CSV table of C-alpha atoms and ligand atoms in Angstrom, one decimal:
chain,number,residue,atom,x,y,z
A,3,MET,CA,8.9,-23.5,8.5
A,4,ASP,CA,7.7,-19.9,8.0
A,5,GLY,CA,7.7,-20.1,4.2
A,6,LYS,CA,5.6,-23.3,3.9
A,7,TRP,CA,2.5,-22.1,5.6
A,8,LYS,CA,-0.8,-21.0,4.0
A,9,ILE,CA,-1.6,-17.3,4.3
A,10,GLU,CA,-3.9,-17.6,7.3
A,11,THR,CA,-1.2,-19.4,9.3
A,12,THR,CA,1.5,-17.0,8.1
A,13,ALA,CA,-0.6,-14.1,9.3
A,14,VAL,CA,-0.8,-15.5,12.8
A,15,GLN,CA,2.5,-17.4,13.2
A,16,ALA,CA,5.3,-16.0,11.0
A,17,GLY,CA,8.0,-13.5,11.8
A,18,TYR,CA,8.6,-14.3,15.5
A,19,ASN,CA,9.7,-17.7,16.8
A,20,PRO,CA,10.2,-17.7,20.6
A,21,GLY,CA,12.7,-20.1,22.1
A,22,ASN,CA,12.4,-22.0,25.4
A,23,SER,CA,10.8,-19.8,28.1
A,24,GLU,CA,10.8,-16.7,26.0
A,25,PRO,CA,7.6,-14.5,25.7
A,26,ARG,CA,4.9,-16.1,23.5
A,27,VAL,CA,3.8,-12.8,22.1
A,28,LEU,CA,6.2,-10.6,20.1
A,29,PRO,CA,7.8,-8.2,22.6
A,30,ILE,CA,8.1,-4.5,22.1
A,31,TYR,CA,11.9,-3.8,22.0
A,32,GLN,CA,11.6,-0.2,23.0
A,33,SER,CA,15.3,0.4,22.7
A,34,THR,CA,17.2,2.8,20.4
A,35,THR,CA,20.4,1.0,21.1
A,36,TYR,CA,22.1,-2.4,21.2
A,37,LYS,CA,25.0,-3.7,23.2
A,38,TYR,CA,28.2,-5.4,21.9
A,39,ASN,CA,31.1,-7.3,23.4
A,40,THR,CA,33.9,-6.0,21.3
A,41,CYS,CA,34.8,-3.1,19.0
A,42,GLU,CA,35.5,-5.6,16.2
A,43,GLU,CA,31.9,-6.8,16.4
A,44,VAL,CA,30.5,-3.3,16.0
A,45,ALA,CA,32.9,-2.6,13.2
A,46,LYS,CA,31.6,-5.6,11.2
A,47,LEU,CA,28.1,-4.4,11.6
A,48,PHE,CA,29.0,-0.9,10.3
A,49,ASP,CA,30.7,-2.5,7.3
A,50,LEU,CA,27.6,-4.6,6.7
A,51,GLN,CA,29.7,-7.7,7.0
A,52,ALA,CA,27.7,-9.2,9.9
A,53,ALA,CA,23.9,-9.2,10.5
A,54,GLY,CA,22.6,-7.5,13.6
A,55,HIS,CA,21.1,-4.4,14.9
A,56,MET,CA,23.1,-1.1,15.1
A,57,TYR,CA,20.5,1.6,15.8
A,58,THR,CA,16.7,1.7,15.8
A,59,ARG,CA,16.6,4.2,13.0
A,60,ILE,CA,17.9,1.4,10.7
A,61,SER,CA,16.5,-1.7,12.3
A,62,ASN,CA,14.9,-3.1,15.5
A,63,PRO,CA,13.8,-6.6,16.5
A,64,THR,CA,10.1,-5.8,16.9
A,65,VAL,CA,10.0,-4.0,13.6
A,66,GLU,CA,12.0,-6.8,12.0
A,67,ALA,CA,9.4,-9.4,13.0
A,68,LEU,CA,6.7,-7.4,11.3
A,69,GLU,CA,8.9,-7.0,8.2
A,70,LYS,CA,9.5,-10.8,8.0
A,71,LYS,CA,5.8,-11.5,8.2
A,72,MET,CA,4.9,-8.9,5.5
A,73,ALA,CA,7.6,-10.3,3.2
A,74,LEU,CA,6.2,-13.8,3.6
A,75,LEU,CA,2.6,-12.7,3.1
A,76,GLU,CA,3.5,-10.9,-0.1
A,77,GLY,CA,5.8,-13.6,-1.3
A,78,GLY,CA,8.9,-11.3,-1.3
A,79,ILE,CA,12.4,-12.0,-0.2
A,80,GLY,CA,12.6,-9.1,2.2
A,81,ALA,CA,10.7,-6.1,3.5
A,82,MET,CA,11.4,-2.7,5.2
A,83,ALA,CA,8.9,-0.9,7.4
A,84,THR,CA,8.6,2.9,7.2
A,85,SER,CA,6.9,5.6,9.4
A,86,SER,CA,4.0,6.0,6.9
A,87,GLY,CA,2.7,4.9,3.5
A,88,GLN,CA,4.0,8.2,2.1
A,89,ALA,CA,7.5,7.4,3.3
A,90,ALA,CA,7.3,3.9,1.7
A,91,THR,CA,6.3,5.5,-1.6
A,92,LEU,CA,9.1,8.1,-1.4
A,93,ILE,CA,11.8,5.5,-0.4
A,94,SER,CA,10.6,3.0,-3.0
A,95,VAL,CA,11.3,5.5,-5.7
A,96,MET,CA,14.4,7.2,-4.3
A,97,THR,CA,16.2,3.8,-4.0
A,98,ILE,CA,16.1,3.6,-7.8
A,99,CYS,CA,15.8,7.2,-9.2
A,100,THR,CA,18.1,10.1,-8.9
A,101,ALA,CA,17.9,13.7,-10.1
A,102,GLY,CA,17.5,13.9,-13.9
A,103,GLU,CA,15.6,10.7,-14.2
A,104,HIS,CA,12.0,9.9,-15.0
A,105,LEU,CA,9.1,7.8,-13.6
A,106,LEU,CA,5.9,6.7,-15.3
A,107,ALA,CA,2.9,6.6,-13.0
A,108,SER,CA,-0.8,5.8,-13.2
A,109,ASN,CA,-3.0,8.9,-13.0
A,110,THR,CA,-5.5,7.2,-10.8
A,111,LEU,CA,-3.3,7.1,-7.7
A,112,TYR,CA,-4.3,8.0,-4.1
A,113,GLY,CA,-4.2,11.8,-3.7
A,114,GLY,CA,-1.3,11.8,-1.3
A,115,SER,CA,0.9,9.7,-3.7
A,116,PHE,CA,-0.1,11.9,-6.6
A,117,SER,CA,1.1,15.1,-4.8
A,118,LEU,CA,4.2,13.4,-3.5
A,119,LEU,CA,5.2,12.2,-7.0
A,120,LYS,CA,4.1,15.4,-8.8
A,121,THR,CA,5.4,18.1,-6.4
A,122,THR,CA,8.0,16.8,-4.0
A,123,LEU,CA,9.8,14.4,-6.3
A,124,LYS,CA,10.1,17.4,-8.7
A,125,LYS,CA,12.1,19.2,-6.0
A,126,PHE,CA,14.5,16.3,-6.1
A,127,GLY,CA,14.8,16.6,-9.9
A,128,ILE,CA,12.8,13.5,-10.6
A,129,ASP,CA,10.2,14.0,-13.4
A,130,VAL,CA,7.0,12.0,-13.4
A,131,THR,CA,4.6,11.5,-16.3
A,132,PHE,CA,1.0,10.5,-15.2
A,133,VAL,CA,-0.7,8.2,-17.7
A,134,ASP,CA,-4.2,6.8,-18.0
A,135,PRO,CA,-3.9,3.1,-17.0
A,136,GLU,CA,-6.6,2.2,-19.5
A,137,LEU,CA,-4.3,3.0,-22.5
A,138,THR,CA,-3.0,0.1,-24.6
A,139,LEU,CA,0.4,-1.3,-24.0
A,140,GLU,CA,1.6,0.4,-27.2
A,141,GLN,CA,0.3,3.8,-26.1
A,142,LEU,CA,1.8,3.3,-22.7
A,143,GLU,CA,5.2,2.4,-24.2
A,144,SER,CA,5.3,5.7,-26.1
A,145,TYR,CA,5.7,7.5,-22.7
A,146,ILE,CA,8.8,5.6,-21.8
A,147,LYS,CA,12.0,7.6,-22.1
A,148,PRO,CA,15.6,6.5,-22.1
A,149,ASN,CA,15.9,7.8,-18.5
A,150,THR,CA,12.6,6.2,-17.3
A,151,LYS,CA,13.6,4.1,-14.2
A,152,ALA,CA,10.3,2.6,-13.0
A,153,VAL,CA,6.6,2.2,-13.5
A,154,PHE,CA,4.4,3.1,-10.5
A,155,ALA,CA,0.7,1.9,-10.1
A,156,GLU,CA,-1.9,0.8,-7.6
A,157,THR,CA,-3.6,-2.6,-7.5
A,158,MET,CA,-6.9,-0.7,-6.9
A,159,GLY,CA,-7.2,3.0,-7.7
A,160,ASN,CA,-8.9,5.7,-5.7
A,161,PRO,CA,-11.7,6.8,-5.8
A,162,GLY,CA,-12.6,5.0,-9.1
A,163,LEU,CA,-11.5,1.6,-7.6
A,164,ASN,CA,-10.2,0.6,-11.0
A,165,ILE,CA,-8.1,-2.7,-10.9
A,166,LEU,CA,-4.6,-2.7,-12.4
A,167,ASP,CA,-4.2,-4.8,-15.6
A,168,PHE,CA,-1.1,-6.6,-14.2
A,169,ASP,CA,-0.3,-8.4,-17.5
A,170,LYS,CA,-0.2,-5.1,-19.3
A,171,PHE,CA,1.8,-3.3,-16.7
A,172,HIS,CA,4.2,-6.1,-16.2
A,173,ALA,CA,4.9,-6.2,-19.9
A,174,LEU,CA,5.4,-2.4,-20.0
A,175,ALA,CA,8.0,-2.6,-17.3
A,176,TYR,CA,9.6,-5.9,-18.4
A,177,ASN,CA,9.9,-4.9,-22.1
A,178,ASN,CA,11.9,-1.8,-21.0
A,179,ASN,CA,14.1,-3.4,-18.3
A,180,ILE,CA,12.6,-1.3,-15.5
A,181,PRO,CA,10.9,-2.4,-12.3
A,182,LEU,CA,7.1,-2.3,-11.7
A,183,ILE,CA,6.3,-0.8,-8.3
A,184,VAL,CA,2.7,-1.6,-7.0
A,185,ASP,CA,0.9,0.0,-4.1
A,186,ASN,CA,-1.2,-2.9,-2.7
A,187,THR,CA,-2.8,-1.0,0.2
A,188,PHE,CA,-6.5,-1.6,-0.6
A,189,PRO,CA,-6.5,-5.4,-1.4
A,190,THR,CA,-3.8,-6.4,1.1
A,191,PRO,CA,-1.8,-9.6,0.4
A,192,TYR,CA,-4.9,-11.6,1.4
A,193,LEU,CA,-6.9,-10.6,-1.6
A,194,CYS,CA,-4.1,-10.0,-4.1
A,195,ARG,CA,-0.3,-10.7,-4.2
A,196,PRO,CA,1.1,-8.4,-6.9
A,197,ILE,CA,4.5,-10.3,-7.1
A,198,GLU,CA,2.6,-13.4,-8.4
A,199,HIS,CA,1.4,-11.1,-11.2
A,200,GLY,CA,4.7,-9.6,-12.2
A,201,ALA,CA,5.3,-6.7,-9.7
A,202,ASP,CA,8.9,-6.3,-8.7
A,203,ILE,CA,8.3,-4.1,-5.6
A,204,VAL,CA,5.2,-3.9,-3.5
A,205,ILE,CA,4.4,-1.0,-1.1
A,206,HIS,CA,1.8,-0.5,1.5
A,207,SER,CA,0.2,2.1,3.7
A,208,CYS,CA,0.0,-0.2,6.7
A,209,THR,CA,-2.2,2.6,8.3
A,210,LYS,CA,-5.1,1.0,6.5
A,211,TYR,CA,-6.1,-2.7,6.6
A,212,ILE,CA,-2.7,-4.0,7.8
A,213,ASP,CA,-3.2,-2.3,11.1
A,214,GLY,CA,-6.9,-2.5,10.5
A,215,HIS,CA,-7.9,-0.8,13.7
A,216,ALA,CA,-7.0,2.8,12.9
A,217,THR,CA,-4.4,3.0,15.7
A,218,SER,CA,-1.1,3.7,13.9
A,219,VAL,CA,0.4,5.3,10.8
A,220,GLY,CA,3.0,3.1,9.0
A,221,GLY,CA,4.2,1.8,5.7
A,222,MET,CA,6.1,-1.1,4.1
A,223,ILE,CA,8.2,-1.9,1.1
A,224,ILE,CA,8.5,-5.5,-0.1
A,225,ASP,CA,11.1,-6.7,-2.5
A,226,SER,CA,10.3,-9.6,-4.9
A,227,GLY,CA,14.1,-10.2,-5.3
A,228,LYS,CA,13.3,-11.0,-9.0
A,229,PHE,CA,14.4,-7.9,-10.8
A,230,ASN,CA,17.7,-8.0,-12.6
A,231,TRP,CA,19.4,-4.7,-11.6
A,232,ASP,CA,22.5,-5.6,-13.4
A,233,ASN,CA,21.2,-4.6,-16.8
A,234,GLY,CA,23.2,-1.4,-17.3
A,235,LYS,CA,20.4,1.0,-16.3
A,236,PHE,CA,21.0,1.1,-12.5
A,237,PRO,CA,24.6,2.0,-11.8
A,238,GLU,CA,23.9,2.9,-8.2
A,239,MET,CA,23.1,-0.8,-7.7
A,240,THR,CA,26.1,-2.2,-9.5
A,241,THR,CA,28.9,0.3,-8.7
A,242,PRO,CA,30.5,1.0,-5.3
A,243,ASP,CA,28.5,3.0,-2.7
A,244,GLU,CA,31.1,5.3,-1.2
A,245,SER,CA,28.9,5.9,1.9
A,246,TYR,CA,29.5,2.2,2.7
A,247,HIS,CA,33.2,1.7,2.0
A,248,GLY,CA,32.5,0.7,-1.6
A,249,VAL,CA,29.7,-1.9,-1.0
A,250,VAL,CA,28.3,-3.0,-4.4
A,251,TYR,CA,24.6,-3.9,-3.7
A,252,THR,CA,24.1,-6.4,-6.5
A,253,LYS,CA,27.5,-8.1,-5.8
A,254,ASP,CA,27.4,-8.2,-2.0
A,255,PHE,CA,23.6,-8.7,-1.4
A,256,LYS,CA,22.6,-10.5,-4.6
A,257,GLU,CA,18.8,-10.8,-4.9
A,258,ALA,CA,18.4,-8.5,-1.8
A,259,ALA,CA,20.2,-5.6,-3.5
A,260,TYR,CA,17.2,-3.3,-3.6
A,261,ILE,CA,15.8,-3.8,-0.1
A,262,THR,CA,19.3,-3.6,1.4
A,263,LYS,CA,20.0,-0.3,-0.4
A,264,ALA,CA,16.6,1.1,0.7
A,265,ARG,CA,17.5,0.4,4.3
A,266,VAL,CA,21.2,1.2,4.7
A,267,GLN,CA,21.2,4.2,2.4
A,268,LEU,CA,17.7,5.8,2.3
A,269,LEU,CA,16.3,4.8,5.7
A,270,ARG,CA,19.6,5.7,7.3
A,271,ASP,CA,19.6,9.1,5.7
A,272,ILE,CA,15.9,10.1,5.7
A,273,GLY,CA,15.1,8.5,9.0
A,274,ALA,CA,11.4,7.7,8.2
A,275,THR,CA,11.5,4.8,10.7
A,276,MET,CA,8.5,2.8,12.1
A,277,SER,CA,8.5,2.8,15.9
A,278,PRO,CA,8.7,-0.5,17.7
A,279,PHE,CA,5.3,0.2,19.4
A,280,ASN,CA,3.6,0.8,16.1
A,281,ALA,CA,5.2,-2.4,14.7
A,282,PHE,CA,3.7,-4.3,17.7
A,283,LEU,CA,0.2,-2.9,16.9
A,284,MET,CA,0.6,-3.6,13.2
A,285,ASN,CA,1.7,-7.2,13.9
A,286,MET,CA,-1.3,-7.7,16.1
A,287,GLY,CA,-3.6,-6.3,13.4
A,288,LEU,CA,-2.0,-8.6,10.8
A,289,GLU,CA,-2.8,-11.7,12.9
A,290,THR,CA,-6.5,-11.3,12.0
A,291,LEU,CA,-6.0,-9.9,8.4
A,292,PRO,CA,-7.5,-12.9,6.6
A,293,ILE,CA,-10.7,-13.1,8.5
A,294,ARG,CA,-11.1,-9.3,8.5
A,295,MET,CA,-10.6,-9.0,4.7
A,296,GLU,CA,-13.1,-11.8,4.2
A,297,ARG,CA,-15.7,-10.0,6.2
A,298,HIS,CA,-14.9,-6.5,4.7
A,299,SER,CA,-15.3,-7.9,1.2
A,300,GLU,CA,-18.5,-9.8,2.0
A,301,ASN,CA,-20.1,-6.8,3.7
A,302,ALA,CA,-19.0,-4.4,1.0
A,303,MET,CA,-20.4,-6.7,-1.7
A,304,ALA,CA,-23.8,-6.9,0.1
A,305,ILE,CA,-23.9,-3.1,0.6
A,306,ALA,CA,-23.0,-2.5,-3.0
A,307,LYS,CA,-25.9,-4.7,-4.2
A,308,TRP,CA,-28.3,-3.2,-1.6
A,309,LEU,CA,-27.4,0.4,-2.7
A,310,GLN,CA,-27.7,-0.5,-6.4
A,311,ASN,CA,-31.4,-1.4,-5.8
A,312,HIS,CA,-32.2,1.6,-3.7
A,313,GLU,CA,-34.5,4.2,-5.1
A,314,LYS,CA,-32.6,7.1,-3.7
A,315,ILE,CA,-29.3,6.0,-5.0
A,316,GLU,CA,-28.1,7.4,-8.4
A,317,TRP,CA,-25.0,5.2,-8.9
A,318,VAL,CA,-22.7,2.7,-7.1
A,319,VAL,CA,-19.0,2.0,-7.9
A,320,TYR,CA,-17.6,-1.3,-6.6
A,321,PRO,CA,-15.4,-3.7,-8.7
A,322,GLY,CA,-17.4,-6.7,-7.5
A,323,LEU,CA,-20.4,-5.4,-9.4
A,324,SER,CA,-20.8,-6.4,-13.0
A,325,SER,CA,-21.5,-2.8,-13.9
A,326,HIS,CA,-17.9,-1.8,-13.0
A,327,ASP,CA,-15.4,-1.3,-15.8
A,328,SER,CA,-12.9,-3.4,-13.9
A,329,TYR,CA,-15.3,-6.3,-13.2
A,330,ASN,CA,-13.3,-8.8,-15.3
A,331,LEU,CA,-9.9,-7.7,-14.0
A,332,ALA,CA,-11.3,-8.0,-10.5
A,333,LYS,CA,-12.5,-11.6,-11.2
A,334,LYS,CA,-9.0,-12.4,-12.5
A,335,TYR,CA,-6.8,-10.7,-9.9
A,336,LEU,CA,-9.0,-10.5,-6.8
A,337,PRO,CA,-11.0,-13.8,-7.0
A,338,ASN,CA,-11.6,-13.9,-3.2
A,339,GLY,CA,-13.2,-10.5,-2.8
A,340,CYS,CA,-12.8,-6.8,-3.7
A,341,SER,CA,-12.0,-5.3,-0.3
A,342,GLY,CA,-14.2,-3.0,1.7
A,343,VAL,CA,-14.2,0.4,0.0
A,344,LEU,CA,-16.9,1.5,-2.4
A,345,THR,CA,-18.3,4.8,-3.6
A,346,PHE,CA,-21.9,5.9,-4.4
A,347,GLY,CA,-24.0,8.9,-5.3
A,348,VAL,CA,-27.3,9.9,-3.8
A,349,LYS,CA,-30.1,11.5,-5.9
A,350,GLY,CA,-30.1,15.2,-5.1
A,351,GLY,CA,-26.4,15.9,-5.5
A,352,LYS,CA,-24.0,17.5,-3.0
A,353,GLU,CA,-26.7,18.8,-0.6
A,354,ALA,CA,-28.4,15.4,-0.3
A,355,ALA,CA,-25.0,13.7,0.1
A,356,GLU,CA,-24.2,15.9,3.1
A,357,LYS,CA,-27.6,15.4,4.6
A,358,VAL,CA,-27.2,11.6,4.4
A,359,ILE,CA,-23.7,11.8,6.0
A,360,ASP,CA,-24.9,14.1,8.8
A,361,SER,CA,-27.8,11.8,9.5
A,362,LEU,CA,-25.8,8.6,10.1
A,363,ASN,CA,-25.6,7.3,13.6
A,364,MET,CA,-23.2,4.4,13.9
A,365,ILE,CA,-21.3,5.0,10.6
A,366,ALA,CA,-18.8,7.7,11.4
A,367,LEU,CA,-17.6,10.6,9.3
A,368,VAL,CA,-13.8,10.4,9.4
A,369,VAL,CA,-10.8,11.2,7.1
A,370,HIS,CA,-9.7,7.6,6.9
A,371,VAL,CA,-10.5,4.3,5.1
A,372,ALA,CA,-10.0,0.7,5.6
A,373,ASP,CA,-10.4,-0.2,9.3
A,374,ILE,CA,-12.9,-2.4,11.2
A,375,ARG,CA,-15.4,0.5,11.8
A,376,SER,CA,-17.7,1.5,9.0
A,377,CYS,CA,-17.0,5.1,8.0
A,378,VAL,CA,-17.8,7.6,5.3
A,379,LEU,CA,-16.2,10.7,3.7
A,380,HIS,CA,-17.6,13.3,1.4
A,381,PRO,CA,-14.5,14.2,-0.8
A,382,ALA,CA,-16.2,17.2,-2.4
A,383,SER,CA,-16.6,19.1,0.9
A,384,THR,CA,-13.3,17.8,2.6
A,385,THR,CA,-10.3,16.2,0.9
A,386,HIS,CA,-11.0,17.8,-2.5
A,387,ARG,CA,-12.5,21.1,-1.2
A,388,GLN,CA,-9.7,23.3,-2.6
A,389,LEU,CA,-10.5,22.2,-6.1
A,390,SER,CA,-13.1,23.9,-8.3
A,391,GLU,CA,-16.2,21.7,-9.2
A,392,GLU,CA,-14.7,21.2,-12.7
A,393,GLU,CA,-11.4,20.1,-11.2
A,394,GLN,CA,-13.2,17.8,-8.8
A,395,ILE,CA,-15.0,16.1,-11.6
A,396,ALA,CA,-11.8,15.8,-13.7
A,397,SER,CA,-10.2,13.9,-10.7
A,398,GLY,CA,-13.2,11.6,-10.4
A,399,VAL,CA,-14.8,13.3,-7.5
A,400,LYS,CA,-18.5,14.1,-8.4
A,401,PRO,CA,-20.3,16.5,-6.0
A,402,ASP,CA,-22.6,13.7,-4.8
A,403,LEU,CA,-19.9,11.1,-4.3
A,404,ILE,CA,-19.8,9.4,-0.9
A,405,ARG,CA,-16.8,7.2,-0.1
A,406,PHE,CA,-17.9,4.3,2.1
A,407,SER,CA,-15.4,2.2,3.9
A,408,VAL,CA,-17.4,-0.8,5.0
A,409,GLY,CA,-16.5,-2.2,8.4
A,410,ILE,CA,-16.9,-5.7,9.9
A,411,GLU,CA,-20.0,-5.0,11.9
A,412,ASN,CA,-23.2,-7.0,11.4
A,413,ILE,CA,-24.5,-6.3,7.9
A,414,GLU,CA,-28.0,-5.6,9.2
A,415,ASP,CA,-26.9,-2.9,11.5
A,416,ILE,CA,-24.9,-1.2,8.7
A,417,ILE,CA,-27.9,-1.3,6.4
A,418,ASN,CA,-30.3,-0.1,9.1
A,419,ASP,CA,-28.1,3.0,9.7
A,420,LEU,CA,-27.9,3.7,6.0
A,421,GLU,CA,-31.6,3.2,5.5
A,422,GLN,CA,-32.6,5.7,8.3
A,423,ALA,CA,-30.1,8.3,6.9
A,424,LEU,CA,-31.5,7.9,3.4
A,425,GLU,CA,-35.0,8.3,4.7
A,426,LYS,CA,-34.0,11.9,5.7
A,427,ILE,CA,-33.7,13.0,2.1
B,520,PLP,C1,-3.3,6.2,2.7
B,520,PLP,C2,-2.6,5.7,1.5
B,520,PLP,C3,-1.3,6.0,1.3
B,520,PLP,C4,-0.5,6.9,2.2
B,520,PLP,O1,-0.3,6.3,3.4
B,520,PLP,P1,-0.1,7.0,4.8
B,520,PLP,O2,0.1,5.9,5.7
B,520,PLP,O3,-1.3,7.8,5.1
B,520,PLP,O4,1.1,7.9,4.7
B,520,PLP,C5,-0.7,5.5,0.1
B,520,PLP,N1,-1.4,4.8,-0.7
B,520,PLP,C6,-2.7,4.5,-0.6
B,520,PLP,C7,-3.4,3.6,-1.6
B,520,PLP,C8,-3.4,4.9,0.6
B,520,PLP,O5,-4.7,4.6,0.7
């Protein structure tokens, strides 16, 4: 049943199917522990010979319901929740890469992913090369080394909002027998499903639109089940794992090799687990994902057009505008809308930008994006404050840049608040 529904129905109904007289709404199984009848049954669980829950660090029924729903929404064969988007990024890579290996990543990634890949992965001995995603396939291929084990990119970059050329990146990964990992946080599976465009693994910061209400931090890894790990490049997948009595992931779990290894090895050892309560909130958020994303996209498009025609605005960046470099890619891969985040610059530079932000009434200044409430951020004076002005500009953060996460309020109220703030400069 679950797999046959359209996306709006999947968002509401999938993942949890109560039986007779059971709770209609997904219960919060706030339990670390599970009870068994015999030692033999527990032993089978520990040997991964039977399905079931052992301990909430590894799996939990509330979290599992959310994972099933996310896997169906993204068109994957399995999913694993994590404590944050950062944890999803880390585990997605660590499941594949080990010390002495190499990763190729887009240089337009979210700042947190960039520092994780650049600094912390280096401590684990994993080397990352950051490349301009606008390079040609041939140029990109020149960065692939014999020890390159994956390509990492985002459907929509930050803060440039550049759209990934999936055909090119799929070819890059496919030609080299390595998986393509795509962070799909900004579009969500409602606006884009990377697996349909050749991604092998999809990750999310569920903290953003999946929760959608700014209540919980969380992450997700979804496995397409399509990548052939048995190609000689991934011995950890195809040879016995001594920490599980010699389990061979590709042999024992077939198409679910990757997501099983992520859980029973990495989640077990790192412990970056999503709590059952956060999974409950994320699941409730997901139920309205399609209608929220429709409204976010519609409002952001209207705001982008309005700003573009405003005399006090210097520039606007939104992939739904024909002036954006990614406009054609957006039409191809995000035909139903470009999500709710845009950036713009006000005439008068940094000072004017700060004045506008300080003058807003309803639209709040927060260090967050992608929830139902309209909010703004001035990266130059906050998230990118430690960088010099030259470094800020090099990373795409102009002094006048305001990042605007457009909420689902009535469009007239959003515009009125912006208008009165712009009148102050
Ligand atoms: C926020 C974000 C992350 C990190 O997620 P957390 O839940 O904050 O750890 C990763 N990728 C993108 C695109 C993000 O916006």
